[in-house]
Short mmCIF file of N, CA and C and ligand atoms in Angstrom, two decimals:
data_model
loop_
_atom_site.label_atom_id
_atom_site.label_comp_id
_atom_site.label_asym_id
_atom_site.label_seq_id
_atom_site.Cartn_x
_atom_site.Cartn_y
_atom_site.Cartn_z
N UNK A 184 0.84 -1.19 0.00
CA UNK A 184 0.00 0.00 0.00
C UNK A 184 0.89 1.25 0.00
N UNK A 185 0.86 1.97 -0.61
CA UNK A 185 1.22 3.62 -1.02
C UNK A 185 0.36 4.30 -0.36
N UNK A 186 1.10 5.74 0.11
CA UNK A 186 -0.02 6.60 0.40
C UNK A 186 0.99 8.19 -0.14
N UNK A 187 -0.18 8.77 -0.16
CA UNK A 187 0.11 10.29 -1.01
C UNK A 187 0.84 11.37 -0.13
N UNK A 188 1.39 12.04 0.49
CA UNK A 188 1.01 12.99 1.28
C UNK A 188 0.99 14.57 0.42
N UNK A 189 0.08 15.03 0.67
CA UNK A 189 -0.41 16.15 0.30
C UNK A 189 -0.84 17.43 1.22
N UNK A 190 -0.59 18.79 0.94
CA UNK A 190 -0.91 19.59 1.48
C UNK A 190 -0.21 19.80 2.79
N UNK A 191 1.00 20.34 3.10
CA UNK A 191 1.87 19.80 4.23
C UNK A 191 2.44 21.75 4.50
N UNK A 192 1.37 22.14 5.63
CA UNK A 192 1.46 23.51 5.79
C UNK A 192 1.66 23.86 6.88
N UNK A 193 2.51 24.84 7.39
CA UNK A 193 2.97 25.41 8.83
C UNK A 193 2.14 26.99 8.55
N UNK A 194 1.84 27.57 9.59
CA UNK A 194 1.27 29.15 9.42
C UNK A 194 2.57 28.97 9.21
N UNK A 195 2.20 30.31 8.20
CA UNK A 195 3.97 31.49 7.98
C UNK A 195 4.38 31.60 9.55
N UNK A 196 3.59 32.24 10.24
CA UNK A 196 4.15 33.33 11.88
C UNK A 196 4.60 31.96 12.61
N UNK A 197 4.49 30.72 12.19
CA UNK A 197 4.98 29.58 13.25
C UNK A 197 5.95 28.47 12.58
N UNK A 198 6.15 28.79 11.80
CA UNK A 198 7.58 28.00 10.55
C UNK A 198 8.93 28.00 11.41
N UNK A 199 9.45 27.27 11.79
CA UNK A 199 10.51 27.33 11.79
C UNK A 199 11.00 26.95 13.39
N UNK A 200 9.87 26.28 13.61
CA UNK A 200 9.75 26.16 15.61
C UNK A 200 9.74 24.44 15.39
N UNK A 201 9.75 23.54 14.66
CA UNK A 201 9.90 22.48 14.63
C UNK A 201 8.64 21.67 14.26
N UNK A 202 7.42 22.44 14.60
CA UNK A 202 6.30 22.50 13.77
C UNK A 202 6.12 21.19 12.75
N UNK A 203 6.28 21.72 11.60
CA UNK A 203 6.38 20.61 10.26
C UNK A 203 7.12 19.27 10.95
N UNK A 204 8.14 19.36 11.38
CA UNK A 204 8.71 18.54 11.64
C UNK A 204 8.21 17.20 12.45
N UNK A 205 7.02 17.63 13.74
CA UNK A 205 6.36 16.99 14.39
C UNK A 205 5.24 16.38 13.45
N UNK A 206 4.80 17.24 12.62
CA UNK A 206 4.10 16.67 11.84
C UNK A 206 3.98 15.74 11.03
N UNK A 207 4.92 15.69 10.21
CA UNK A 207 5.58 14.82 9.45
C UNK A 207 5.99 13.29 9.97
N UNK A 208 6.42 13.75 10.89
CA UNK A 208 6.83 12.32 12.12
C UNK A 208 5.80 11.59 12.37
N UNK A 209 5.07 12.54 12.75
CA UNK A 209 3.49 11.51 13.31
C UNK A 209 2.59 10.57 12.19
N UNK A 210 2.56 11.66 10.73
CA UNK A 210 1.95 10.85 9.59
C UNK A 210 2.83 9.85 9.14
N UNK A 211 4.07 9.83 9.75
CA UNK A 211 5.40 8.38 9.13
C UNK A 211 4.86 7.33 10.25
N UNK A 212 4.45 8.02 11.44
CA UNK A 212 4.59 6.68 12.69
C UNK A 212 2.95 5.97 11.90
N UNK A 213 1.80 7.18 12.00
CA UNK A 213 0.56 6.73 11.66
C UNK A 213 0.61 5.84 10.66
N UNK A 214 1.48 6.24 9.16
CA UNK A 214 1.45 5.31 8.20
C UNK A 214 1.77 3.84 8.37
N UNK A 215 2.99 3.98 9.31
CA UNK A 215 3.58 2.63 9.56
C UNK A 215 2.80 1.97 10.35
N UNK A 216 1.87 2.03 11.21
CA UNK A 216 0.35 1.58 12.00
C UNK A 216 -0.53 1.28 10.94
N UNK A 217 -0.47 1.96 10.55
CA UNK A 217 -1.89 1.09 9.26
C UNK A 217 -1.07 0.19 8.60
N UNK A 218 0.38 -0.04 8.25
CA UNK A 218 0.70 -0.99 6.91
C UNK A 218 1.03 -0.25 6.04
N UNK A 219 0.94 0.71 6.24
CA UNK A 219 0.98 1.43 4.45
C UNK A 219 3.22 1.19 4.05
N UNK A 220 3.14 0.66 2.73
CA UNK A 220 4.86 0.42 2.55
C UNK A 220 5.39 1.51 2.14
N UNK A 221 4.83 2.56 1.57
CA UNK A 221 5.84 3.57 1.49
C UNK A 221 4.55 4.60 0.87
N UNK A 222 5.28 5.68 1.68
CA UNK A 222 4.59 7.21 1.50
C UNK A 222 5.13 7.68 0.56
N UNK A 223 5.00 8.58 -0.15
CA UNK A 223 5.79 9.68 -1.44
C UNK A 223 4.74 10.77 -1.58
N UNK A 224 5.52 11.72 -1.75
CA UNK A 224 4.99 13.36 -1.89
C UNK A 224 5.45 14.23 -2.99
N UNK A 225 5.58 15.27 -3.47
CA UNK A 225 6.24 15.89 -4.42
C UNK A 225 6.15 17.48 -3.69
N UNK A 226 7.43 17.93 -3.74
CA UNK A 226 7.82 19.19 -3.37
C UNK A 226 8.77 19.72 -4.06
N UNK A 227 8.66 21.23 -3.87
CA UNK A 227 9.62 22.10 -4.41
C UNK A 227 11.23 21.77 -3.91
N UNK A 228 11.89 22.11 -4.71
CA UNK A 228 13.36 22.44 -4.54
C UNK A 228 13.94 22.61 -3.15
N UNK A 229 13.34 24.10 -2.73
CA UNK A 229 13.29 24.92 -1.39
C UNK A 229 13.26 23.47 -0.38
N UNK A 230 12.11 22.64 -0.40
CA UNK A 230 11.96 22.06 0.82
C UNK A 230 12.85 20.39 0.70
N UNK A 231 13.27 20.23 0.05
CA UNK A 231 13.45 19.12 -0.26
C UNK A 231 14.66 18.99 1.15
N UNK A 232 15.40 19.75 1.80
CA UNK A 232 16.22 19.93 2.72
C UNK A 232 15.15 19.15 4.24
N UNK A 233 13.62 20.11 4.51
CA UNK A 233 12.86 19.75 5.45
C UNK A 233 13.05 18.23 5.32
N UNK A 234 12.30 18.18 3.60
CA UNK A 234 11.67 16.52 3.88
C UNK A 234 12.81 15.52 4.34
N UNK A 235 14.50 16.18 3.90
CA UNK A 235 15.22 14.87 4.12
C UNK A 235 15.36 15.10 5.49
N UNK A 236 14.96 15.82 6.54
CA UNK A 236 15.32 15.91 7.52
C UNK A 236 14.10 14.99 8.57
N UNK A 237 13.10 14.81 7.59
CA UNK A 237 11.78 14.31 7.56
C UNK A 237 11.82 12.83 7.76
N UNK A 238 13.39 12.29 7.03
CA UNK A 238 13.28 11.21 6.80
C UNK A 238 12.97 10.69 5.49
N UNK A 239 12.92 11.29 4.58
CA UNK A 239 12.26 11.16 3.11
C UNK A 239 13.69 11.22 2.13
N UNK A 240 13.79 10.79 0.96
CA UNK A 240 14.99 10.66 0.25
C UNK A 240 14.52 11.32 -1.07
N UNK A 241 15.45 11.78 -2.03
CA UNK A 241 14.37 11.43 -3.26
C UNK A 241 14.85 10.48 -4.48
N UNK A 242 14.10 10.22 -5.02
CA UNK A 242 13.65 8.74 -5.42
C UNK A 242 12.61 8.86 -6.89
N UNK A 243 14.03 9.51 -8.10
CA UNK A 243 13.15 9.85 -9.56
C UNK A 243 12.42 10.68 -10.07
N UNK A 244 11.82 10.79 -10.53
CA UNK A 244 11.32 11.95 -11.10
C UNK A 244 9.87 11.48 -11.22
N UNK A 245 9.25 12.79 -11.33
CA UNK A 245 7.98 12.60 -11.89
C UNK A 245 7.28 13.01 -13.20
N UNK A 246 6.67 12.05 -13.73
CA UNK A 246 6.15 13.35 -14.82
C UNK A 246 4.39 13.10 -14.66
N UNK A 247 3.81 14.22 -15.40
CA UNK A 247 2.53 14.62 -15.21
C UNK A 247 1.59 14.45 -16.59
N UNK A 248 0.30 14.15 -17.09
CA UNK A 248 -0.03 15.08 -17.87
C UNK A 248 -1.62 15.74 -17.69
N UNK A 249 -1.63 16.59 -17.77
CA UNK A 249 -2.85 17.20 -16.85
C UNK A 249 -4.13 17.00 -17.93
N UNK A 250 -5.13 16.92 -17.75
CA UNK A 250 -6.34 16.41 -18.26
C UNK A 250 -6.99 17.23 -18.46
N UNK A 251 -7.66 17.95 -17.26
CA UNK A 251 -8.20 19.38 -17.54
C UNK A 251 -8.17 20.34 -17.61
N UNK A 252 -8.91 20.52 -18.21
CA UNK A 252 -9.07 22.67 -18.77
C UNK A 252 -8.75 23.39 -17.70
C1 LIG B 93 7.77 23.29 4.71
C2 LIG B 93 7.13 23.53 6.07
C3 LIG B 93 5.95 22.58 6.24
C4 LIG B 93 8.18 23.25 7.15
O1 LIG B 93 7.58 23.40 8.43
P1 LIG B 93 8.37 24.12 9.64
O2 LIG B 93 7.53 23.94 10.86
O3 LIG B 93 8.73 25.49 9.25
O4 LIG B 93 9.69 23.23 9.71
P2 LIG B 93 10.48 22.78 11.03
O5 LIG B 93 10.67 23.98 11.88
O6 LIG B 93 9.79 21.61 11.65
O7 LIG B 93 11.87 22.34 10.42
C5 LIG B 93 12.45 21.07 10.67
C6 LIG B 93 13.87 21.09 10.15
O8 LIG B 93 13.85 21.31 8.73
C7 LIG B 93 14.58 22.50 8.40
N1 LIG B 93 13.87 23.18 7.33
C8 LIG B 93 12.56 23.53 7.30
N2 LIG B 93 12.27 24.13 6.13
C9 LIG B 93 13.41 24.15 5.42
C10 LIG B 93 13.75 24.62 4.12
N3 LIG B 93 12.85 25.19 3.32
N4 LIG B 93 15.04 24.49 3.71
C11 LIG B 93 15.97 23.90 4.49
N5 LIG B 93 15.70 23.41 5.74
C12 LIG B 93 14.44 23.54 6.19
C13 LIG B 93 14.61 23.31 9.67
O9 LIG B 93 15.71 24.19 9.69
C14 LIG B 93 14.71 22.24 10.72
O10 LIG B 93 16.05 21.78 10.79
P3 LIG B 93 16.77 21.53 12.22
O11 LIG B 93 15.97 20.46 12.91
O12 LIG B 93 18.14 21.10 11.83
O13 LIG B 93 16.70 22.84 12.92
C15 LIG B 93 6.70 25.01 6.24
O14 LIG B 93 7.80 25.85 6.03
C16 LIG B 93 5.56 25.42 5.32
O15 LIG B 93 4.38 25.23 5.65
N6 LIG B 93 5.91 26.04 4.18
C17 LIG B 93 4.89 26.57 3.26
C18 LIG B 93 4.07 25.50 2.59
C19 LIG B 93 4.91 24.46 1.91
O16 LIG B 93 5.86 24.77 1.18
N7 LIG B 93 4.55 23.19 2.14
C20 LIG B 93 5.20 22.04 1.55
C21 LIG B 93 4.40 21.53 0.39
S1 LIG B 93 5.18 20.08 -0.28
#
């Protein structure tokens, strides 16, 4: 089982307090409680530093092709 993670937001005024970080942790412990074998997300450049700090690697590329208008 795969799971997505999506939408992964700190307020601006509270960034940088460890915040994300707790967060992130908890949806890795939660995932690993249900079974799920591996999570994957897609992020900018900028964060790719958080996620490895997250515990996350990266792992290929993606490509897209968008459907709708
Ligand atoms: C990305 C985001 C979720 C990080 O949350 P945060 O609460 O600010 O991050 P934390 O304070 O928990 O940071 C944890 C560690 O990652 C580092 N880190 C966080 N953002 C970073 C960045 N953009 N570049 C490099 N390192 C970063 C911190 O310095 C900290 O390192 P440390 O433990 O060595 O001090 C938050 O900045 C955010 O909501 N950004 C806007 C929305 C966004 O881009 N979401 C991601 C969509 S994929």
């Amino acid at each position: 089982m795969v799971a997505h993670v999506e939408e992964v937001c700190v307020s601006a005024s509270q960034q940088g307090k460890g915040l994300g970080l707790i967060l992130i942790q908890a949806l890795n412990a939660t995932a690993k409680d249900l079974g799920v074998g591996k999570l994957i997300l897609n992020c900018s450049k900028e964060n790719i530093k958080f996620y490895e700090k997250c515990g996350y690697s990266i792992a290929g590329q993606q490509m897209e092709l968008k459907c709708s208008s």
